[in-house]
Amino acid sequence: MPYKTVWVEYPDIEKLSKEIGSEPTGNRKDGSPYYSLPTIQDPNTNTVVSDSYRIAEYLEKTYPDSPKLFPEGSEGLQAAFHDMVNKTIYSGFPLEMMKLVHNILLPRSQEYFQRAMEETFGKKLAEFSDGSEVQWEGYKVAYSKVAAYYDKNGGGHFIQGDELTYMDFNVAVFFAWRKYLTGEESDEWKKMLTWDNGKWAKLMEALKPYESVDE
Ligand SMILES: N[C@@H](CCC(=O)N[C@@H](CS)C(=O)NCC(=O)O)C(=O)O
């Protein structure tokens, strides 16, 4: 299915979302609606969908002839796994990541992002710690909790063994995030590839064909 991606800067997300009728995906600390990307606009059905998970579900239902990420009957468990992964990994990730994100943004977005992060975490961005050993250990432990679920299936790169599902993307995306922030040559990235006996390195390799966006 052909598609086009559009570049949107952080300060423009809310305005654009409202213009195209994209729903908020959560609430900010003050209770106001939180608009986020990705969002898709499907001209075939005149539908706008926000939130990665809902987008994946929508695409699967609307284009049933494409490769499946939600095998029949797996939807409930996938939703539960998704919640677990997000809770586990977000609870462990080093706040330093947010500083690294800030560093690569354009100035307009930097200003916006800094304000949003300081509000969310209740301290100045400059005080977000650098990647200390303690933080890194926490991140590694978070991943090893997820790895334990993978190990239960007794082999295969994916949580469903040899079958690729949405859950694998959900796990790999946090890894990819780090890769794009500091690059494949960075010590942090190389270290992460050794975690859990190279399990995540293998997963990233298996998902490589899906990493790039074709225009
Ligand atoms: N639950 C959403 C979260 C997406 C999200 O938070 N996206 C960030 C960019 S990575 C965003 O759009 N942030 C908007 C903001 O901070 O104002 C999803 O999975 O799509």
PDB file of C-alpha atoms and ligand atoms in Angstrom:
ATOM      1  CA  MET A   1       0.000   0.000   0.000  1.00  0.00           C
ATOM      2  CA  PRO A   2       1.664   3.293  -1.056  1.00  0.00           C
ATOM      3  CA  TYR A   3       1.970   6.004   1.581  1.00  0.00           C
ATOM      4  CA  LYS A   4       3.596   9.359   2.118  1.00  0.00           C
ATOM      5  CA  THR A   5       5.202  10.571   5.362  1.00  0.00           C
ATOM      6  CA  VAL A   6       5.062  14.209   6.438  1.00  0.00           C
ATOM      7  CA  TRP A   7       7.605  15.892   8.708  1.00  0.00           C
ATOM      8  CA  VAL A   8       5.993  17.684  11.669  1.00  0.00           C
ATOM      9  CA  GLU A   9       7.820  19.675  14.339  1.00  0.00           C
ATOM     10  CA  TYR A  10       6.789  19.244  18.007  1.00  0.00           C
ATOM     11  CA  PRO A  11       5.100  22.655  18.420  1.00  0.00           C
ATOM     12  CA  ASP A  12       2.890  21.943  15.387  1.00  0.00           C
ATOM     13  CA  ILE A  13       1.555  18.523  16.449  1.00  0.00           C
ATOM     14  CA  GLU A  14      -1.484  19.749  18.380  1.00  0.00           C
ATOM     15  CA  LYS A  15      -2.598  22.270  15.742  1.00  0.00           C
ATOM     16  CA  LEU A  16      -2.206  19.770  12.899  1.00  0.00           C
ATOM     17  CA  SER A  17      -3.987  17.041  14.860  1.00  0.00           C
ATOM     18  CA  LYS A  18      -6.970  19.307  15.461  1.00  0.00           C
ATOM     19  CA  GLU A  19      -7.021  20.359  11.807  1.00  0.00           C
ATOM     20  CA  ILE A  20      -7.207  16.819  10.501  1.00  0.00           C
ATOM     21  CA  GLY A  21      -9.455  15.529  13.302  1.00  0.00           C
ATOM     22  CA  SER A  22      -6.864  13.350  15.006  1.00  0.00           C
ATOM     23  CA  GLU A  23      -7.865  12.245  18.522  1.00  0.00           C
ATOM     24  CA  PRO A  24      -5.655  12.938  21.562  1.00  0.00           C
ATOM     25  CA  THR A  25      -3.788   9.836  22.768  1.00  0.00           C
ATOM     26  CA  GLY A  26      -3.754  10.732  26.446  1.00  0.00           C
ATOM     27  CA  ASN A  27      -3.742  13.613  28.902  1.00  0.00           C
ATOM     28  CA  ARG A  28      -1.017  15.928  30.086  1.00  0.00           C
ATOM     29  CA  LYS A  29      -0.238  16.314  33.786  1.00  0.00           C
ATOM     30  CA  ASP A  30      -2.643  19.273  34.010  1.00  0.00           C
ATOM     31  CA  GLY A  31      -5.418  17.152  32.496  1.00  0.00           C
ATOM     32  CA  SER A  32      -5.368  18.826  29.078  1.00  0.00           C
ATOM     33  CA  PRO A  33      -5.473  16.563  26.010  1.00  0.00           C
ATOM     34  CA  TYR A  34      -2.163  15.180  24.717  1.00  0.00           C
ATOM     35  CA  TYR A  35      -1.857  15.007  20.935  1.00  0.00           C
ATOM     36  CA  SER A  36       0.929  12.884  19.528  1.00  0.00           C
ATOM     37  CA  LEU A  37       2.508  11.351  16.480  1.00  0.00           C
ATOM     38  CA  PRO A  38       2.332   9.039  14.703  1.00  0.00           C
ATOM     39  CA  THR A  39      -1.045   9.731  13.195  1.00  0.00           C
ATOM     40  CA  ILE A  40      -2.282   8.408   9.887  1.00  0.00           C
ATOM     41  CA  GLN A  41      -4.767   9.878   7.470  1.00  0.00           C
ATOM     42  CA  ASP A  42      -6.203   7.274   5.126  1.00  0.00           C
ATOM     43  CA  PRO A  43      -7.764   8.844   2.014  1.00  0.00           C
ATOM     44  CA  ASN A  44      -9.257   5.483   0.952  1.00  0.00           C
ATOM     45  CA  THR A  45     -11.612   5.413   3.912  1.00  0.00           C
ATOM     46  CA  ASN A  46     -11.461   9.040   5.022  1.00  0.00           C
ATOM     47  CA  THR A  47     -10.209   7.929   8.418  1.00  0.00           C
ATOM     48  CA  VAL A  48      -7.702   9.511  10.785  1.00  0.00           C
ATOM     49  CA  VAL A  49      -6.128   7.309  13.463  1.00  0.00           C
ATOM     50  CA  SER A  50      -3.623   8.248  16.177  1.00  0.00           C
ATOM     51  CA  ASP A  51      -1.574   6.085  18.582  1.00  0.00           C
ATOM     52  CA  SER A  52       0.829   3.450  17.235  1.00  0.00           C
ATOM     53  CA  TYR A  53      -1.122   0.505  18.605  1.00  0.00           C
ATOM     54  CA  ARG A  54      -4.477   1.695  17.285  1.00  0.00           C
ATOM     55  CA  ILE A  55      -2.884   2.505  13.928  1.00  0.00           C
ATOM     56  CA  ALA A  56      -1.511  -1.037  13.656  1.00  0.00           C
ATOM     57  CA  GLU A  57      -4.934  -2.497  14.549  1.00  0.00           C
ATOM     58  CA  TYR A  58      -6.654  -0.227  12.043  1.00  0.00           C
ATOM     59  CA  LEU A  59      -4.283  -1.142   9.198  1.00  0.00           C
ATOM     60  CA  GLU A  60      -4.652  -4.816   9.945  1.00  0.00           C
ATOM     61  CA  LYS A  61      -8.453  -4.655   9.847  1.00  0.00           C
ATOM     62  CA  THR A  62      -8.688  -2.341   6.858  1.00  0.00           C
ATOM     63  CA  TYR A  63      -6.099  -4.100   4.678  1.00  0.00           C
ATOM     64  CA  PRO A  64      -6.537  -7.777   5.518  1.00  0.00           C
ATOM     65  CA  ASP A  65      -4.462  -8.937   2.550  1.00  0.00           C
ATOM     66  CA  SER A  66      -1.259  -7.386   3.939  1.00  0.00           C
ATOM     67  CA  PRO A  67       1.081  -9.384   6.198  1.00  0.00           C
ATOM     68  CA  LYS A  68      -0.542  -9.961   9.589  1.00  0.00           C
ATOM     69  CA  LEU A  69       0.806  -8.660  12.895  1.00  0.00           C
ATOM     70  CA  PHE A  70      -2.215  -9.734  14.961  1.00  0.00           C
ATOM     71  CA  PRO A  71      -2.838 -13.428  14.277  1.00  0.00           C
ATOM     72  CA  GLU A  72      -6.432 -14.378  14.991  1.00  0.00           C
ATOM     73  CA  GLY A  73      -7.061 -14.809  18.687  1.00  0.00           C
ATOM     74  CA  SER A  74      -3.858 -13.061  19.761  1.00  0.00           C
ATOM     75  CA  GLU A  75      -5.333  -9.582  20.232  1.00  0.00           C
ATOM     76  CA  GLY A  76      -6.032  -9.828  23.971  1.00  0.00           C
ATOM     77  CA  LEU A  77      -2.642 -11.211  24.890  1.00  0.00           C
ATOM     78  CA  GLN A  78      -0.897  -8.740  22.626  1.00  0.00           C
ATOM     79  CA  ALA A  79      -2.659  -5.854  24.355  1.00  0.00           C
ATOM     80  CA  ALA A  80      -1.575  -7.206  27.761  1.00  0.00           C
ATOM     81  CA  PHE A  81       2.012  -7.712  26.584  1.00  0.00           C
ATOM     82  CA  HIS A  82       2.048  -4.208  25.149  1.00  0.00           C
ATOM     83  CA  ASP A  83       1.047  -2.726  28.523  1.00  0.00           C
ATOM     84  CA  MET A  84       3.647  -4.827  30.352  1.00  0.00           C
ATOM     85  CA  VAL A  85       6.481  -3.888  27.989  1.00  0.00           C
ATOM     86  CA  ASN A  86       5.706  -0.196  28.121  1.00  0.00           C
ATOM     87  CA  LYS A  87       5.461  -0.169  31.910  1.00  0.00           C
ATOM     88  CA  THR A  88       8.606  -2.239  32.386  1.00  0.00           C
ATOM     89  CA  ILE A  89      10.830  -0.431  29.931  1.00  0.00           C
ATOM     90  CA  TYR A  90       9.639   3.100  30.666  1.00  0.00           C
ATOM     91  CA  SER A  91      10.182   2.471  34.359  1.00  0.00           C
ATOM     92  CA  GLY A  92      13.821   1.597  33.643  1.00  0.00           C
ATOM     93  CA  PHE A  93      14.982   3.879  30.886  1.00  0.00           C
ATOM     94  CA  PRO A  94      17.696   6.438  31.671  1.00  0.00           C
ATOM     95  CA  LEU A  95      16.403  10.022  31.741  1.00  0.00           C
ATOM     96  CA  GLU A  96      19.559  10.855  29.828  1.00  0.00           C
ATOM     97  CA  MET A  97      17.656   9.665  26.738  1.00  0.00           C
ATOM     98  CA  MET A  98      15.512  12.778  26.924  1.00  0.00           C
ATOM     99  CA  LYS A  99      18.585  15.001  26.902  1.00  0.00           C
ATOM    100  CA  LEU A 100      19.822  13.164  23.832  1.00  0.00           C
ATOM    101  CA  VAL A 101      16.482  13.655  22.105  1.00  0.00           C
ATOM    102  CA  HIS A 102      16.614  17.348  22.974  1.00  0.00           C
ATOM    103  CA  ASN A 103      20.096  17.646  21.428  1.00  0.00           C
ATOM    104  CA  ILE A 104      19.014  16.465  17.995  1.00  0.00           C
ATOM    105  CA  LEU A 105      15.909  18.644  17.639  1.00  0.00           C
ATOM    106  CA  LEU A 106      15.627  21.887  15.688  1.00  0.00           C
ATOM    107  CA  PRO A 107      15.585  25.007  17.919  1.00  0.00           C
ATOM    108  CA  ARG A 108      11.779  25.537  17.772  1.00  0.00           C
ATOM    109  CA  SER A 109      11.172  21.990  18.886  1.00  0.00           C
ATOM    110  CA  GLN A 110      13.973  22.102  21.445  1.00  0.00           C
ATOM    111  CA  GLU A 111      12.263  24.887  23.315  1.00  0.00           C
ATOM    112  CA  TYR A 112       8.930  23.064  23.279  1.00  0.00           C
ATOM    113  CA  PHE A 113      10.441  19.714  24.237  1.00  0.00           C
ATOM    114  CA  GLN A 114      12.436  21.146  27.135  1.00  0.00           C
ATOM    115  CA  ARG A 115       9.326  22.769  28.601  1.00  0.00           C
ATOM    116  CA  ALA A 116       7.296  19.569  28.203  1.00  0.00           C
ATOM    117  CA  MET A 117       9.991  17.362  29.767  1.00  0.00           C
ATOM    118  CA  GLU A 118      10.569  19.671  32.713  1.00  0.00           C
ATOM    119  CA  GLU A 119       6.829  19.707  33.372  1.00  0.00           C
ATOM    120  CA  THR A 120       6.541  15.931  33.108  1.00  0.00           C
ATOM    121  CA  PHE A 121       9.535  15.045  35.269  1.00  0.00           C
ATOM    122  CA  GLY A 122       9.355  18.052  37.624  1.00  0.00           C
ATOM    123  CA  LYS A 123      12.981  19.130  37.232  1.00  0.00           C
ATOM    124  CA  LYS A 124      15.242  21.088  34.907  1.00  0.00           C
ATOM    125  CA  LEU A 125      16.494  19.277  31.835  1.00  0.00           C
ATOM    126  CA  ALA A 126      20.051  20.168  32.882  1.00  0.00           C
ATOM    127  CA  GLU A 127      19.437  18.125  36.036  1.00  0.00           C
ATOM    128  CA  PHE A 128      18.379  15.014  34.134  1.00  0.00           C
ATOM    129  CA  SER A 129      21.253  12.770  35.025  1.00  0.00           C
ATOM    130  CA  ASP A 130      23.735  11.565  32.482  1.00  0.00           C
ATOM    131  CA  GLY A 131      23.800   7.869  31.761  1.00  0.00           C
ATOM    132  CA  SER A 132      25.109   6.731  35.115  1.00  0.00           C
ATOM    133  CA  GLU A 133      25.933   3.093  35.793  1.00  0.00           C
ATOM    134  CA  VAL A 134      22.960   2.849  38.144  1.00  0.00           C
ATOM    135  CA  GLN A 135      20.568   4.046  35.455  1.00  0.00           C
ATOM    136  CA  TRP A 136      22.055   1.721  32.896  1.00  0.00           C
ATOM    137  CA  GLU A 137      21.762  -1.202  35.255  1.00  0.00           C
ATOM    138  CA  GLY A 138      18.077  -0.335  35.748  1.00  0.00           C
ATOM    139  CA  TYR A 139      17.509  -0.323  31.998  1.00  0.00           C
ATOM    140  CA  LYS A 140      19.277  -3.631  31.579  1.00  0.00           C
ATOM    141  CA  VAL A 141      17.198  -5.182  34.354  1.00  0.00           C
ATOM    142  CA  ALA A 142      14.015  -3.893  32.709  1.00  0.00           C
ATOM    143  CA  TYR A 143      14.990  -5.600  29.457  1.00  0.00           C
ATOM    144  CA  SER A 144      15.899  -8.830  31.195  1.00  0.00           C
ATOM    145  CA  LYS A 145      12.353  -8.969  32.614  1.00  0.00           C
ATOM    146  CA  VAL A 146      11.024  -8.827  29.064  1.00  0.00           C
ATOM    147  CA  ALA A 147      13.670 -11.338  27.934  1.00  0.00           C
ATOM    148  CA  ALA A 148      12.352 -13.837  30.494  1.00  0.00           C
ATOM    149  CA  TYR A 149       9.004 -13.880  28.655  1.00  0.00           C
ATOM    150  CA  TYR A 150      10.760 -14.426  25.341  1.00  0.00           C
ATOM    151  CA  ASP A 151      12.746 -17.302  26.834  1.00  0.00           C
ATOM    152  CA  LYS A 152       9.557 -19.105  27.778  1.00  0.00           C
ATOM    153  CA  ASN A 153       8.821 -19.943  24.156  1.00  0.00           C
ATOM    154  CA  GLY A 154      12.046 -21.901  23.992  1.00  0.00           C
ATOM    155  CA  GLY A 155      13.607 -20.493  20.855  1.00  0.00           C
ATOM    156  CA  GLY A 156      12.919 -18.344  17.804  1.00  0.00           C
ATOM    157  CA  HIS A 157      13.667 -14.638  17.629  1.00  0.00           C
ATOM    158  CA  PHE A 158      10.119 -13.563  18.313  1.00  0.00           C
ATOM    159  CA  ILE A 159       7.804 -13.717  21.311  1.00  0.00           C
ATOM    160  CA  GLN A 160       5.606 -16.089  19.270  1.00  0.00           C
ATOM    161  CA  GLY A 161       8.610 -18.231  18.278  1.00  0.00           C
ATOM    162  CA  ASP A 162       9.060 -17.927  14.532  1.00  0.00           C
ATOM    163  CA  GLU A 163       6.012 -15.769  13.967  1.00  0.00           C
ATOM    164  CA  LEU A 164       6.520 -12.005  13.868  1.00  0.00           C
ATOM    165  CA  THR A 165       3.788 -10.051  15.654  1.00  0.00           C
ATOM    166  CA  TYR A 166       3.156  -6.488  16.767  1.00  0.00           C
ATOM    167  CA  MET A 167       4.666  -7.280  20.168  1.00  0.00           C
ATOM    168  CA  ASP A 168       8.149  -7.675  18.701  1.00  0.00           C
ATOM    169  CA  PHE A 169       8.015  -4.200  17.195  1.00  0.00           C
ATOM    170  CA  ASN A 170       6.840  -2.897  20.531  1.00  0.00           C
ATOM    171  CA  VAL A 171       9.987  -4.245  22.204  1.00  0.00           C
ATOM    172  CA  ALA A 172      12.415  -3.406  19.398  1.00  0.00           C
ATOM    173  CA  VAL A 173      11.317   0.180  19.089  1.00  0.00           C
ATOM    174  CA  PHE A 174      12.965   1.121  22.380  1.00  0.00           C
ATOM    175  CA  PHE A 175      16.178  -0.435  21.156  1.00  0.00           C
ATOM    176  CA  ALA A 176      15.948   1.360  17.814  1.00  0.00           C
ATOM    177  CA  TRP A 177      15.337   4.615  19.665  1.00  0.00           C
ATOM    178  CA  ARG A 178      18.718   4.300  21.360  1.00  0.00           C
ATOM    179  CA  LYS A 179      20.444   3.290  18.143  1.00  0.00           C
ATOM    180  CA  TYR A 180      19.253   6.406  16.348  1.00  0.00           C
ATOM    181  CA  LEU A 181      20.146   8.659  19.267  1.00  0.00           C
ATOM    182  CA  THR A 182      23.804   7.731  19.663  1.00  0.00           C
ATOM    183  CA  GLY A 183      24.577   5.714  16.548  1.00  0.00           C
ATOM    184  CA  GLU A 184      25.712   2.177  15.908  1.00  0.00           C
ATOM    185  CA  GLU A 185      29.294   3.003  16.801  1.00  0.00           C
ATOM    186  CA  SER A 186      28.473   4.264  20.305  1.00  0.00           C
ATOM    187  CA  ASP A 187      29.631   2.298  23.336  1.00  0.00           C
ATOM    188  CA  GLU A 188      26.104   2.338  24.765  1.00  0.00           C
ATOM    189  CA  TRP A 189      24.637   0.745  21.676  1.00  0.00           C
ATOM    190  CA  LYS A 190      27.340  -1.894  21.483  1.00  0.00           C
ATOM    191  CA  LYS A 191      26.761  -2.675  25.142  1.00  0.00           C
ATOM    192  CA  MET A 192      23.018  -3.045  24.636  1.00  0.00           C
ATOM    193  CA  LEU A 193      23.585  -5.542  21.851  1.00  0.00           C
ATOM    194  CA  THR A 194      25.228  -7.872  24.375  1.00  0.00           C
ATOM    195  CA  TRP A 195      22.291  -7.770  26.826  1.00  0.00           C
ATOM    196  CA  ASP A 196      20.386 -10.989  27.418  1.00  0.00           C
ATOM    197  CA  ASN A 197      22.924 -13.093  25.506  1.00  0.00           C
ATOM    198  CA  GLY A 198      22.505 -11.091  22.330  1.00  0.00           C
ATOM    199  CA  LYS A 199      18.744 -11.724  22.163  1.00  0.00           C
ATOM    200  CA  TRP A 200      17.964  -8.118  21.241  1.00  0.00           C
ATOM    201  CA  ALA A 201      20.758  -7.956  18.685  1.00  0.00           C
ATOM    202  CA  LYS A 202      19.148 -10.916  16.930  1.00  0.00           C
ATOM    203  CA  LEU A 203      15.707  -9.350  17.146  1.00  0.00           C
ATOM    204  CA  MET A 204      17.005  -6.088  15.664  1.00  0.00           C
ATOM    205  CA  GLU A 205      18.667  -8.006  12.848  1.00  0.00           C
ATOM    206  CA  ALA A 206      15.446  -9.899  12.096  1.00  0.00           C
ATOM    207  CA  LEU A 207      13.487  -6.648  11.976  1.00  0.00           C
ATOM    208  CA  LYS A 208      15.981  -4.794   9.763  1.00  0.00           C
ATOM    209  CA  PRO A 209      13.866  -5.140   6.602  1.00  0.00           C
ATOM    210  CA  TYR A 210      11.142  -3.068   8.295  1.00  0.00           C
ATOM    211  CA  GLU A 211      13.366  -0.278   9.587  1.00  0.00           C
ATOM    212  CA  SER A 212      13.425   2.125   6.682  1.00  0.00           C
ATOM    213  CA  VAL A 213      10.626   4.306   5.373  1.00  0.00           C
ATOM    214  CA  ASP A 214      10.200   4.285   1.619  1.00  0.00           C
ATOM    215  CA  GLU A 215       9.005   7.476   0.016  1.00  0.00           C
TER     216      GLU A 215
HETATM  217  N1  LIG B   1       0.866   6.336  22.729  1.00  0.00           N
HETATM  218  C1  LIG B   1       1.391   7.077  21.623  1.00  0.00           C
HETATM  219  C2  LIG B   1       2.529   7.963  22.107  1.00  0.00           C
HETATM  220  C3  LIG B   1       3.231   8.650  20.984  1.00  0.00           C
HETATM  221  C4  LIG B   1       4.066   9.840  21.457  1.00  0.00           C
HETATM  222  O1  LIG B   1       4.095  10.187  22.648  1.00  0.00           O
HETATM  223  N2  LIG B   1       4.737  10.471  20.492  1.00  0.00           N
HETATM  224  C5  LIG B   1       5.574  11.626  20.780  1.00  0.00           C
HETATM  225  C6  LIG B   1       6.712  11.666  19.788  1.00  0.00           C
HETATM  226  S1  LIG B   1       7.738  10.244  19.949  1.00  0.00           S
HETATM  227  C7  LIG B   1       4.758  12.902  20.558  1.00  0.00           C
HETATM  228  O2  LIG B   1       4.089  13.014  19.558  1.00  0.00           O
HETATM  229  N3  LIG B   1       4.813  13.848  21.492  1.00  0.00           N
HETATM  230  C8  LIG B   1       4.068  15.066  21.400  1.00  0.00           C
HETATM  231  C9  LIG B   1       4.409  16.030  22.486  1.00  0.00           C
HETATM  232  O3  LIG B   1       5.302  15.740  23.302  1.00  0.00           O
HETATM  233  O4  LIG B   1       3.790  17.096  22.500  1.00  0.00           O
HETATM  234  C10 LIG B   1       1.841   6.122  20.514  1.00  0.00           C
HETATM  235  O5  LIG B   1       2.240   5.002  20.840  1.00  0.00           O
HETATM  236  O6  LIG B   1       1.745   6.472  19.343  1.00  0.00           O
END
